Short mmCIF file of C-alpha atoms and ligand atoms in Angstrom, two decimals:
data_model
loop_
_atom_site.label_atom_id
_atom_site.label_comp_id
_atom_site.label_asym_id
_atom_site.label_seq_id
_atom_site.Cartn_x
_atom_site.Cartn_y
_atom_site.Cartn_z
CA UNK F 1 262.84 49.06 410.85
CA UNK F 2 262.20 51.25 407.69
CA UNK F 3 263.88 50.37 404.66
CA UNK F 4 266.72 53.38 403.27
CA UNK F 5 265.25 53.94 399.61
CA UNK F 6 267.57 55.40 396.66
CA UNK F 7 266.30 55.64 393.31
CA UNK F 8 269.97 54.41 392.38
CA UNK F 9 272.83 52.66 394.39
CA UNK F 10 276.22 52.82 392.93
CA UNK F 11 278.98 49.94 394.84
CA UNK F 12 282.38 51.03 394.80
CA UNK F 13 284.16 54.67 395.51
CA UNK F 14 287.08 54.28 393.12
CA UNK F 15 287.17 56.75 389.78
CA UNK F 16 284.08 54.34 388.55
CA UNK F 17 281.79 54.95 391.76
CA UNK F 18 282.82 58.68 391.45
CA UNK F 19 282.55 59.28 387.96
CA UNK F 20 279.16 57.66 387.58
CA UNK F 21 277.86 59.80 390.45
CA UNK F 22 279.24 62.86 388.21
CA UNK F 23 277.14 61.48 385.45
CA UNK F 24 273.95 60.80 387.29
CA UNK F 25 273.63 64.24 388.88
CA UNK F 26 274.68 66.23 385.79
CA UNK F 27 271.17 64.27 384.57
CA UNK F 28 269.89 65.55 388.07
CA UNK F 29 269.20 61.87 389.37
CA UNK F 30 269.23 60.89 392.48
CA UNK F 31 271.90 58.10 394.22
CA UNK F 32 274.31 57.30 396.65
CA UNK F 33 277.33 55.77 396.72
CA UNK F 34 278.26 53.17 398.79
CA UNK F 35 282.71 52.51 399.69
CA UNK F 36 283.58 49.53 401.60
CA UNK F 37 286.42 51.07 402.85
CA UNK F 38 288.07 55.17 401.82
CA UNK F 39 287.51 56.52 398.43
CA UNK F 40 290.25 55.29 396.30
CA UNK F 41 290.80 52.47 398.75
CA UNK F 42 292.96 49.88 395.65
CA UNK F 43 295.21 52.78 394.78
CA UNK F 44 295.81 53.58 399.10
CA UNK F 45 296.14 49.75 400.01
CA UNK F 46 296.67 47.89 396.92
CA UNK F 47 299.66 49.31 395.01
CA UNK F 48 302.91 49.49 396.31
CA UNK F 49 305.28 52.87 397.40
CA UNK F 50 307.27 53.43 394.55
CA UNK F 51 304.70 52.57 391.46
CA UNK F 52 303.97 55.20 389.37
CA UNK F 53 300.88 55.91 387.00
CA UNK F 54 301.83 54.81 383.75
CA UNK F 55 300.08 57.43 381.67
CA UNK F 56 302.32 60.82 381.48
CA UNK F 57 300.66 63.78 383.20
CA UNK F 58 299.04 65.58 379.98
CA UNK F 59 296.91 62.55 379.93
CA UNK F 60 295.27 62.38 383.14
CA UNK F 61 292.06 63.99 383.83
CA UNK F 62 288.31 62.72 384.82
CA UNK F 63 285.47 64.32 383.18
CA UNK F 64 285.44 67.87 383.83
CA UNK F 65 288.61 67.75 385.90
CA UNK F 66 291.74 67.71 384.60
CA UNK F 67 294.62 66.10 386.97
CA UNK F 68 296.99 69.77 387.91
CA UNK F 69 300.93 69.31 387.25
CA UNK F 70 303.77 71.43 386.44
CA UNK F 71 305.18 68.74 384.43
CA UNK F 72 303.08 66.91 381.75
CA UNK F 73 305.43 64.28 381.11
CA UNK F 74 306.20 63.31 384.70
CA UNK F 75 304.57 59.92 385.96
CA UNK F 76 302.28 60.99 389.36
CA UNK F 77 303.15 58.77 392.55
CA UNK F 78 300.31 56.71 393.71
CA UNK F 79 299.82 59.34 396.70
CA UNK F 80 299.38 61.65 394.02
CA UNK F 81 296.85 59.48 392.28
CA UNK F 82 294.44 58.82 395.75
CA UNK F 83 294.34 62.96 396.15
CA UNK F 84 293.59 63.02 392.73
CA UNK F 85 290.73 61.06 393.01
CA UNK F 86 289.93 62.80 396.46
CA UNK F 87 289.95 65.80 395.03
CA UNK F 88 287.45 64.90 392.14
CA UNK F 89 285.00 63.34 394.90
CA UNK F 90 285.03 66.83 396.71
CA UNK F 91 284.77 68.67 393.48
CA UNK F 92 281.49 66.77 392.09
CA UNK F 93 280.19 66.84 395.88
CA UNK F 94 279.24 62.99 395.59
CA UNK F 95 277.06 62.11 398.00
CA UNK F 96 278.64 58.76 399.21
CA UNK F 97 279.29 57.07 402.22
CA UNK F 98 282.68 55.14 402.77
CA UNK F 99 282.89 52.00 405.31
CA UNK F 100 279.83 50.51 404.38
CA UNK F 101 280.23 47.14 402.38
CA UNK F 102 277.53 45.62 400.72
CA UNK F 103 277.41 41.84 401.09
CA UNK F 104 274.59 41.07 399.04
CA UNK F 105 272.52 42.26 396.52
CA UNK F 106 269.26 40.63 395.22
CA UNK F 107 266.06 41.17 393.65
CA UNK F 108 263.51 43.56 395.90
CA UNK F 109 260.73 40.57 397.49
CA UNK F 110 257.65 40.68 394.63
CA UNK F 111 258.62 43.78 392.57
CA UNK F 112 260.80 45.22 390.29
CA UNK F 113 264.20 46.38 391.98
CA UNK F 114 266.55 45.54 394.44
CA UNK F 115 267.63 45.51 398.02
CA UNK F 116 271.39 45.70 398.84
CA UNK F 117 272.15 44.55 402.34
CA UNK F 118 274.87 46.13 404.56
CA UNK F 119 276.27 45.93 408.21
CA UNK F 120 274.14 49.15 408.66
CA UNK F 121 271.07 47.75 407.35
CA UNK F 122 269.14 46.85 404.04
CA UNK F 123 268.72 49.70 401.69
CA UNK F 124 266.21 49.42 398.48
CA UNK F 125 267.13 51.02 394.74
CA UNK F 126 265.59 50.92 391.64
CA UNK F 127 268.83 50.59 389.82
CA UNK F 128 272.01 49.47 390.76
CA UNK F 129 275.75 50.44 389.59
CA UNK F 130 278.40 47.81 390.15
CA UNK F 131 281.73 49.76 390.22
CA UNK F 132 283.59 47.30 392.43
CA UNK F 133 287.01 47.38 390.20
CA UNK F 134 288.35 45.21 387.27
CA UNK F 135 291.04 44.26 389.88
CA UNK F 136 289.49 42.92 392.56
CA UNK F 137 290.87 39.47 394.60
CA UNK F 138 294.84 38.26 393.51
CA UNK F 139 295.18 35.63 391.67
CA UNK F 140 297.64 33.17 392.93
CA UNK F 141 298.81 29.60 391.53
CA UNK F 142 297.02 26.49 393.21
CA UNK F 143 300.26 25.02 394.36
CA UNK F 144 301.22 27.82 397.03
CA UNK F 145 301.90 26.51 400.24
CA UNK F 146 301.87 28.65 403.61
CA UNK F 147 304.53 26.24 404.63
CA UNK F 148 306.88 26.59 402.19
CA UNK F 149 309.44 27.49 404.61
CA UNK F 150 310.06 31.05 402.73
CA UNK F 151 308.00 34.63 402.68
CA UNK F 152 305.45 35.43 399.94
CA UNK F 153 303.63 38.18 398.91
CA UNK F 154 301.24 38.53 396.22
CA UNK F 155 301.85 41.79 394.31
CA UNK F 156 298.57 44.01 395.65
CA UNK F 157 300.09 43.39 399.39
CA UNK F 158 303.81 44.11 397.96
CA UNK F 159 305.08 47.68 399.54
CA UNK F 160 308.72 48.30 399.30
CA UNK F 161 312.01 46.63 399.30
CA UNK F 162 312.46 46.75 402.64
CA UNK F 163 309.05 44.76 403.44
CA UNK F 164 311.05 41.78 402.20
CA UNK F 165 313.14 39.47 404.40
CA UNK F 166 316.92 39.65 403.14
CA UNK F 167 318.55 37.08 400.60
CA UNK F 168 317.67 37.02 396.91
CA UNK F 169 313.75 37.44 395.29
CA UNK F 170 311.88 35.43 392.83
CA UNK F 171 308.87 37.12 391.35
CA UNK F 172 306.43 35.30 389.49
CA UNK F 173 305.15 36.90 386.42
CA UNK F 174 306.24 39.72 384.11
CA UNK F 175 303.29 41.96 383.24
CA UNK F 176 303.15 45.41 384.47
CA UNK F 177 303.50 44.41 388.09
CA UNK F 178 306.50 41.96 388.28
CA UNK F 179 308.48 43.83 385.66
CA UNK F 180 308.33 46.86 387.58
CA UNK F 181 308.53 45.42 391.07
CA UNK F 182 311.37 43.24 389.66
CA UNK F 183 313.31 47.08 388.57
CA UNK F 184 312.48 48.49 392.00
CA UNK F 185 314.52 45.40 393.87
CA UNK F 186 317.21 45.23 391.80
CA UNK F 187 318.31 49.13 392.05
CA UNK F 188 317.52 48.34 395.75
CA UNK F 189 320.39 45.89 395.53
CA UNK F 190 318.62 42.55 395.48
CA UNK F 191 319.45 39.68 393.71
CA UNK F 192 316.09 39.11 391.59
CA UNK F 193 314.84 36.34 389.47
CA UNK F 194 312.51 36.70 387.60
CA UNK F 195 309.89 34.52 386.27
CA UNK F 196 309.00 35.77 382.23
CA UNK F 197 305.26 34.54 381.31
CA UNK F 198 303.49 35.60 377.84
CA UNK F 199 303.55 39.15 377.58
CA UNK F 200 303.39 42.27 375.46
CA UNK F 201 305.73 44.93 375.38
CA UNK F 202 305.37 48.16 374.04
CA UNK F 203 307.65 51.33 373.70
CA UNK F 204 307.84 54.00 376.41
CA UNK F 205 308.38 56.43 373.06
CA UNK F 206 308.71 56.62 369.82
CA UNK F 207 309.80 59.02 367.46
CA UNK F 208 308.86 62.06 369.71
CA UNK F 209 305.91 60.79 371.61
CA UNK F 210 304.67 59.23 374.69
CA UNK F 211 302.48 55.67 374.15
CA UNK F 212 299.91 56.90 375.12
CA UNK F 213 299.74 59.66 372.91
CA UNK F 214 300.35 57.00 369.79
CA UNK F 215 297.56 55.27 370.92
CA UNK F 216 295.30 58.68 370.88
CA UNK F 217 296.56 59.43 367.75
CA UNK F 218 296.07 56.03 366.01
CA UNK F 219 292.59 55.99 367.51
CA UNK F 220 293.50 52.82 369.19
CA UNK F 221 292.59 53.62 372.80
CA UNK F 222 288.87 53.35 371.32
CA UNK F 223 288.94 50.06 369.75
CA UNK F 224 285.74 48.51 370.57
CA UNK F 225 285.34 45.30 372.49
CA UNK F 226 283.63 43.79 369.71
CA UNK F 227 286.88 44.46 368.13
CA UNK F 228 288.90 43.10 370.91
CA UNK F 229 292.06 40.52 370.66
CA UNK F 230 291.71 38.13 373.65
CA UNK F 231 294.52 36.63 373.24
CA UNK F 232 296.07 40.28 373.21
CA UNK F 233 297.58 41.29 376.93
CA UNK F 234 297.87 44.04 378.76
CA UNK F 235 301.25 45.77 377.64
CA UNK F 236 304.23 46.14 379.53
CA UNK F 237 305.14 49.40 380.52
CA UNK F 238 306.55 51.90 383.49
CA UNK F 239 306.60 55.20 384.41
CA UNK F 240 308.97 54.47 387.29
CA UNK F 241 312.42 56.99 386.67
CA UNK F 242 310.86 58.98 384.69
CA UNK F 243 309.15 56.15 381.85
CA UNK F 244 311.32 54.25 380.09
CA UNK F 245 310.70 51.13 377.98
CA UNK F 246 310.59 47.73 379.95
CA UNK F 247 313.13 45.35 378.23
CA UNK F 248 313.51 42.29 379.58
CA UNK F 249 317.23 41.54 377.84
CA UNK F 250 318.22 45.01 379.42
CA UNK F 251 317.18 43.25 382.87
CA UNK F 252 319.55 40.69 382.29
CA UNK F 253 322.09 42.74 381.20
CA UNK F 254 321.77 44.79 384.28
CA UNK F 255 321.76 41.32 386.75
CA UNK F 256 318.29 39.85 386.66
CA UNK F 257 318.44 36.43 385.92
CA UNK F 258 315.55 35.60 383.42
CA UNK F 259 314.07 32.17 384.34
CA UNK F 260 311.06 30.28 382.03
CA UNK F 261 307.82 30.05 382.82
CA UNK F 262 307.20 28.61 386.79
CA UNK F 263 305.85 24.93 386.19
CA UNK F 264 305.47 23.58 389.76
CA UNK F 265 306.57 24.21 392.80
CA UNK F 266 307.06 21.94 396.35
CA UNK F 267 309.62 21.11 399.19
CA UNK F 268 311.57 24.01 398.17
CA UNK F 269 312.01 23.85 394.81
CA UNK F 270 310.67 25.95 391.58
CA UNK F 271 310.71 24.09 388.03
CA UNK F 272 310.43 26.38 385.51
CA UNK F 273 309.64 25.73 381.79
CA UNK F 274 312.24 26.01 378.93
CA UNK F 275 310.14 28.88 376.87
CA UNK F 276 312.43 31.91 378.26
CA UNK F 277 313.88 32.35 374.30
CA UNK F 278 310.07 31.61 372.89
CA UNK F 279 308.57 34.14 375.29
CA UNK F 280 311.21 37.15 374.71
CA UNK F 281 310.17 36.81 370.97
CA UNK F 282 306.79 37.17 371.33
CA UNK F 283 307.08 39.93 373.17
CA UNK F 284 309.83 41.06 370.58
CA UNK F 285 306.96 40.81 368.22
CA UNK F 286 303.85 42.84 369.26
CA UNK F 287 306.84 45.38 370.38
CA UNK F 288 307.87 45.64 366.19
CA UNK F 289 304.33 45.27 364.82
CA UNK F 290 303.57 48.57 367.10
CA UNK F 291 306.64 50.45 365.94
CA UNK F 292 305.62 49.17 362.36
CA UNK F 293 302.14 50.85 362.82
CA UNK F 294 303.46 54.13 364.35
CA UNK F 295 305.70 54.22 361.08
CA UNK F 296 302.95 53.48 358.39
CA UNK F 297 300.54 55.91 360.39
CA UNK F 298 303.63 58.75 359.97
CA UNK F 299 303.65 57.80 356.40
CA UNK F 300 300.15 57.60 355.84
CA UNK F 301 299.18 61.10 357.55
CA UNK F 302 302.66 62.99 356.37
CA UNK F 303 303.29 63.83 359.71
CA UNK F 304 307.03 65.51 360.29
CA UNK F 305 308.29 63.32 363.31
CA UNK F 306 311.78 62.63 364.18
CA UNK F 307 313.06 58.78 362.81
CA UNK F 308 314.25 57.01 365.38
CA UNK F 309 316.37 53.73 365.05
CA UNK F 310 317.85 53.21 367.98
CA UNK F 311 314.66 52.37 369.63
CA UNK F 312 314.30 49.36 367.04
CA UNK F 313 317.75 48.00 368.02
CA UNK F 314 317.86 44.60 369.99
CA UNK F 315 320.19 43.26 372.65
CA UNK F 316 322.00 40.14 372.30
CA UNK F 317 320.85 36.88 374.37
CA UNK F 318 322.61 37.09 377.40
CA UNK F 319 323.86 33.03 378.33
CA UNK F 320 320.72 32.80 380.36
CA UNK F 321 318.41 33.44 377.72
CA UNK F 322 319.34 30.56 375.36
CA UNK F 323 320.22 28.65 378.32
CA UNK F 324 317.63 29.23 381.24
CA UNK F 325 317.73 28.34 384.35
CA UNK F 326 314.96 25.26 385.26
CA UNK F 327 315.09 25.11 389.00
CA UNK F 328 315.52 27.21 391.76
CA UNK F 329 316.10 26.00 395.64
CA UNK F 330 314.81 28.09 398.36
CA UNK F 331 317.75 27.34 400.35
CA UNK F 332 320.80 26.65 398.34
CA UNK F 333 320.16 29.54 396.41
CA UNK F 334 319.41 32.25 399.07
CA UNK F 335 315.55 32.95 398.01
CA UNK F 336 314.68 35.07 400.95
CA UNK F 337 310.83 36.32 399.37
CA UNK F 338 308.97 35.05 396.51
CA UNK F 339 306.68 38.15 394.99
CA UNK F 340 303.44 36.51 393.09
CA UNK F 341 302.77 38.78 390.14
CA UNK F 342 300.47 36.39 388.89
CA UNK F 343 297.36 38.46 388.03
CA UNK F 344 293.99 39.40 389.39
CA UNK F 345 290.13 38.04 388.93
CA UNK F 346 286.87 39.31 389.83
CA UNK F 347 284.35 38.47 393.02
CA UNK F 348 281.07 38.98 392.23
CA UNK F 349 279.94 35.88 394.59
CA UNK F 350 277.95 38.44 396.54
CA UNK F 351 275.56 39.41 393.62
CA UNK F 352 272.77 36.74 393.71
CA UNK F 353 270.98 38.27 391.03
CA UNK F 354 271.35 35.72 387.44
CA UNK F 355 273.46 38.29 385.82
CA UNK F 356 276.65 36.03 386.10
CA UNK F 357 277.95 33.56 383.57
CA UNK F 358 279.26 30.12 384.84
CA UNK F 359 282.55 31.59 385.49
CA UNK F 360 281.14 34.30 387.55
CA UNK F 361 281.84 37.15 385.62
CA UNK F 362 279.19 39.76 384.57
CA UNK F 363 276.77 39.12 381.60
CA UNK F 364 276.39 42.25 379.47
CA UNK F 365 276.42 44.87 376.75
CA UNK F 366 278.72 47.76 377.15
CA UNK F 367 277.54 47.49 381.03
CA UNK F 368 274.15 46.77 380.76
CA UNK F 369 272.46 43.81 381.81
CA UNK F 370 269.73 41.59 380.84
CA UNK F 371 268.31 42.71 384.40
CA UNK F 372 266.60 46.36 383.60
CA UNK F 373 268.33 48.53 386.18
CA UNK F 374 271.40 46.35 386.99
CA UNK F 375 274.81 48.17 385.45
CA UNK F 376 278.21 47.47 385.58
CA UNK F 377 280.76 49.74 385.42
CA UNK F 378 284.79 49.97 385.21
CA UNK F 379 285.34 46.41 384.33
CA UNK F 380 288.53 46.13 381.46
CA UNK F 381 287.41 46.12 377.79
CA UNK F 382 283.54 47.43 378.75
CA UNK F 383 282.87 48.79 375.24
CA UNK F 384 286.40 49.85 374.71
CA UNK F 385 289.97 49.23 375.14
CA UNK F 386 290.19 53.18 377.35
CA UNK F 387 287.44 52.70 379.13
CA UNK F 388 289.06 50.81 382.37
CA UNK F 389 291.81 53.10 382.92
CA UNK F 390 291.27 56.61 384.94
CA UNK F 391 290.62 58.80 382.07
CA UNK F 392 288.66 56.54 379.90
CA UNK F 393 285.65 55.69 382.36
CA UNK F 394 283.65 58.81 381.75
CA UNK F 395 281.89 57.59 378.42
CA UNK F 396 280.72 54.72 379.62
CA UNK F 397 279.23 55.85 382.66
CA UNK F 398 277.60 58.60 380.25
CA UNK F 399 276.32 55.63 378.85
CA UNK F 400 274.88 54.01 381.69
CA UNK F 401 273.46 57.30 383.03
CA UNK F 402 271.45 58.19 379.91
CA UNK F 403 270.02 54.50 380.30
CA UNK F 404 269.19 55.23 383.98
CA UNK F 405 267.61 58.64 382.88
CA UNK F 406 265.58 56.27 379.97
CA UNK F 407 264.00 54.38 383.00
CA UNK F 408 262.48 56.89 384.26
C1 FAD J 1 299.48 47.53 389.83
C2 FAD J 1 298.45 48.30 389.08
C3 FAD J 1 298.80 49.47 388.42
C4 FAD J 1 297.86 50.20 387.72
N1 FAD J 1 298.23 51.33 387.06
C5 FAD J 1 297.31 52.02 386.37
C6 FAD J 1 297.67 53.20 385.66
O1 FAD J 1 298.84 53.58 385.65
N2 FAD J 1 296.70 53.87 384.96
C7 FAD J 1 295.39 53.45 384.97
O2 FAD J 1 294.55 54.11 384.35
N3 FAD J 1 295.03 52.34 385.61
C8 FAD J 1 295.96 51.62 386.30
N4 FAD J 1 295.59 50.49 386.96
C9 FAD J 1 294.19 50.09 386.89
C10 FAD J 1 293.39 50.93 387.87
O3 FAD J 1 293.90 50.80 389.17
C11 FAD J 1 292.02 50.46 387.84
O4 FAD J 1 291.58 50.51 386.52
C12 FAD J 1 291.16 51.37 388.69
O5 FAD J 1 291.50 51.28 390.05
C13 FAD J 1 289.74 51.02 388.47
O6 FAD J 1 288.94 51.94 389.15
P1 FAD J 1 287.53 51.47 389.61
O7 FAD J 1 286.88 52.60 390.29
O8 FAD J 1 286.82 50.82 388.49
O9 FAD J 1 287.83 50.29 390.64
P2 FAD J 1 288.63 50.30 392.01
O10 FAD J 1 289.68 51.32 392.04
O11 FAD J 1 289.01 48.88 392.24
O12 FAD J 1 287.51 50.75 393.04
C14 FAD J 1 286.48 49.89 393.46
C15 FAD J 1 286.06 50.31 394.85
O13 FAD J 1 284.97 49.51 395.23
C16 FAD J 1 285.09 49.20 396.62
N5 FAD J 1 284.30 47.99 396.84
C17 FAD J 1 284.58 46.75 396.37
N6 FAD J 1 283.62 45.89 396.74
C18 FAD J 1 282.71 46.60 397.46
C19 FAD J 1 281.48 46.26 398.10
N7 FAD J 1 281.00 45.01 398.08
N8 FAD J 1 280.80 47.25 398.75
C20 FAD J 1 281.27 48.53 398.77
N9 FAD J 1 282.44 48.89 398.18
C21 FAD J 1 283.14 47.93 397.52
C22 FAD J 1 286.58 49.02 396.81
O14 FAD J 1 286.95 49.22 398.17
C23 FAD J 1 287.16 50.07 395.89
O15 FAD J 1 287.43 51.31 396.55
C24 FAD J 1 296.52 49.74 387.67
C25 FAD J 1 296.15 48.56 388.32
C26 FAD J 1 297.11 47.84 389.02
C27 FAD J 1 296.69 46.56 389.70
#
């Protein structure tokens, strides 16, 4: 059977897959895109009902296509975000084709290039674009039993309140995911616990502005990775009810109980570490060091904003707080559903090209490999701090398509 040739292959249909197909034909290169499943398949399957983006309207766009609202500091549904996305494949007129998965990739027998193999056959490119997500398999603690005698979810699967089973919640984990999914249960009228890890919290606003435009303004949404904190996490933050700052001590105040850290878990029963007070100050911490820096930037640039106090005020320790919690039982204390908001790694087991370090993630430089024609695109911190999130990927696939166009 003849082999499908494409002078470039690009593996994923989410805003990276799209975008880099926008790049490559404004270079007028040719390439197709391959989707496993729909276009914008993580934000249709993998997010749950009620999450909203967490960058306001006014900031939304991919390149040459702004995202169209009436109200630029609303928070778009998830819906919103897949016709979005939709929208923008229709409007570049990518030439992709969804339902096709590629299980392998590897070099092209005796020459230069590469042959990715699919259900519908092998095709052959000269380059290839990994776009395959920064989010791509859960990550979930070694300890969790199918047999724990209780309903778990891990937070990509997690839908809506009424998915759960009825009694109380534990979620695990307080980044974006369990501090949001932990708001959603409790107005639902669930008992929640909830499980605080490291974390770093950041404002909603400050002193007139959205986050996100701070981080504009400061110029940190371009810090580049060789600038990068890794001990630094991803912050925090909502735009659930209209964006407001996640506090943890307001969670309590409002009937979450706060536990430590989970520390094992078996025949019903959760330990949990005593760090609850430890963790809340860190948090406390990068929160003050970023109001600090909005300040000094104000001062520095003479800028006429608005002071704002209030939003440096702290609530008290609630009891729990100085006195967690260490164990939970499933059944003595009603845990109907335990929510794993433990994280996400990558899955590039399927690339058996040596482009992968021991831990299996993707050796490079701002995307590009050691391998000429191998690129990857969308992964978090590529060559800076933006460039994972929806409106940030643009640059860097600019990047990768003026090295494409360089080939030849
Ligand atoms: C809970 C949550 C909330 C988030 N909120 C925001 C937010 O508010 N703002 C923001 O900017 N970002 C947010 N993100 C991050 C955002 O979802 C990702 O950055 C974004 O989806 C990345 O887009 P992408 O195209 O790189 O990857 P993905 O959206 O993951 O797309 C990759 C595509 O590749 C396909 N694919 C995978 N493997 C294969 C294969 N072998 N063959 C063919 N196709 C394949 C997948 O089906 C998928 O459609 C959030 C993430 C999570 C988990």
């Amino acid at each position: 059977m003849p082999i499908e040739h494409v002078e470039t292959l690009i593996i994923g249909g989410g805003q990276a897959g799209l975008t880099m197909s926008h790049r490559l034909k404004q270079r007028g290169l040719e390439h197709l895109v391959l989707e496993r499943q729909r276009i914008a398949e993580r934000w249709r399957s993998e997010r749950w009902d009620g999450l909203r983006f967490q960058f306001p309207n006014w900031s939304v766009r991919l390149p040459d296509f702004p995202y169209p609202h009436s109200d630029p500091d609303g928070f778009a549904t998830g819906r919103e975000i897949v016709d979005f996305i939709s929208a923008y494949a229709d409007f570049i007129a990518a030439p992709i084709r969804c339902g096709v998965s590629v299980n392998a990739l590897r070099f092209r027998d005796g020459g230069c290039g590469f042959i990715a193999e699919t259900p519908d056959g092998s095709i052959e490119a000269d380059n290839v674009v990994v776009a395959t997500g920064p989010y791509q398999r859960p990550v979930l603690p070694a300890w969790l039993r199918d047999d724990a005698g209780v309903f778990q979810v891990h937070a990509s699967r997690y839908q809506n309140p009424d998915q759960l089973p009825d009694g109380a919640v534990l979620i695990v984990g307080s980044g974006a995911s369990g501090a949001q999914i932990a708001e959603e249960l409790l107005r639902a009228g669930r008992r929640v616990y909830l499980s605080v890890g490291r974390h770093s919290r950041l404002p909603r606003r400050y002193r007139g502005r959205d986050l996100i435009w701070w981080l504009r303004e400061m110029g940190l949404d371009q810090t580049p990775v060789e600038a990068r904190d890794p001990a630094r996490l991803l912050p925090v933050i909502s735009g659930a009810y209209g964006g407001h700052t996640i506090d943890f001590r307001r969670f309590a105040a409002d009937g979450i109980t706060l536990l430590g850290r989970i520390q094992a878990a078996g025949n019903g029963i959760f330990d949990f570490a005593d760090d609850l007070a430890e963790t809340l100050r860190g948090g406390d911490v990068v929160y003050a060091n970023f109001l600090d820096m909005v300040d000094a930037h104000i001062e520095r640039h003479a800028l006429d904003m608005p002071e704002e106090p209030a939003v440096r005020a702290r609530l008290p320790d609630p009891p729990g707080v100085t006195e967690p919690r260490r164990r939970l039982d499933i059944s003595a204390d009603g845990i109907g559903a335990v929510i794993w908001a433990t994280g996400y790694g990558i899955d590039f087991s399927w690339i058996d090209v040596p482009v992968l370090d021991p831990r299996g993630g993707p050796i490079h430089h701002h995307g590009v490999t050691g391998v000429p024609g191998l690129y990857f695109l969308g992964l978090q911190w590529l060559s800076k701090r933006s460039l994972s999130f929806l409106s940030g990927v643009g640059d860097d696939a600019a990047g990768i398509a003026d090295y494409i166009a360089a080939r030849g």
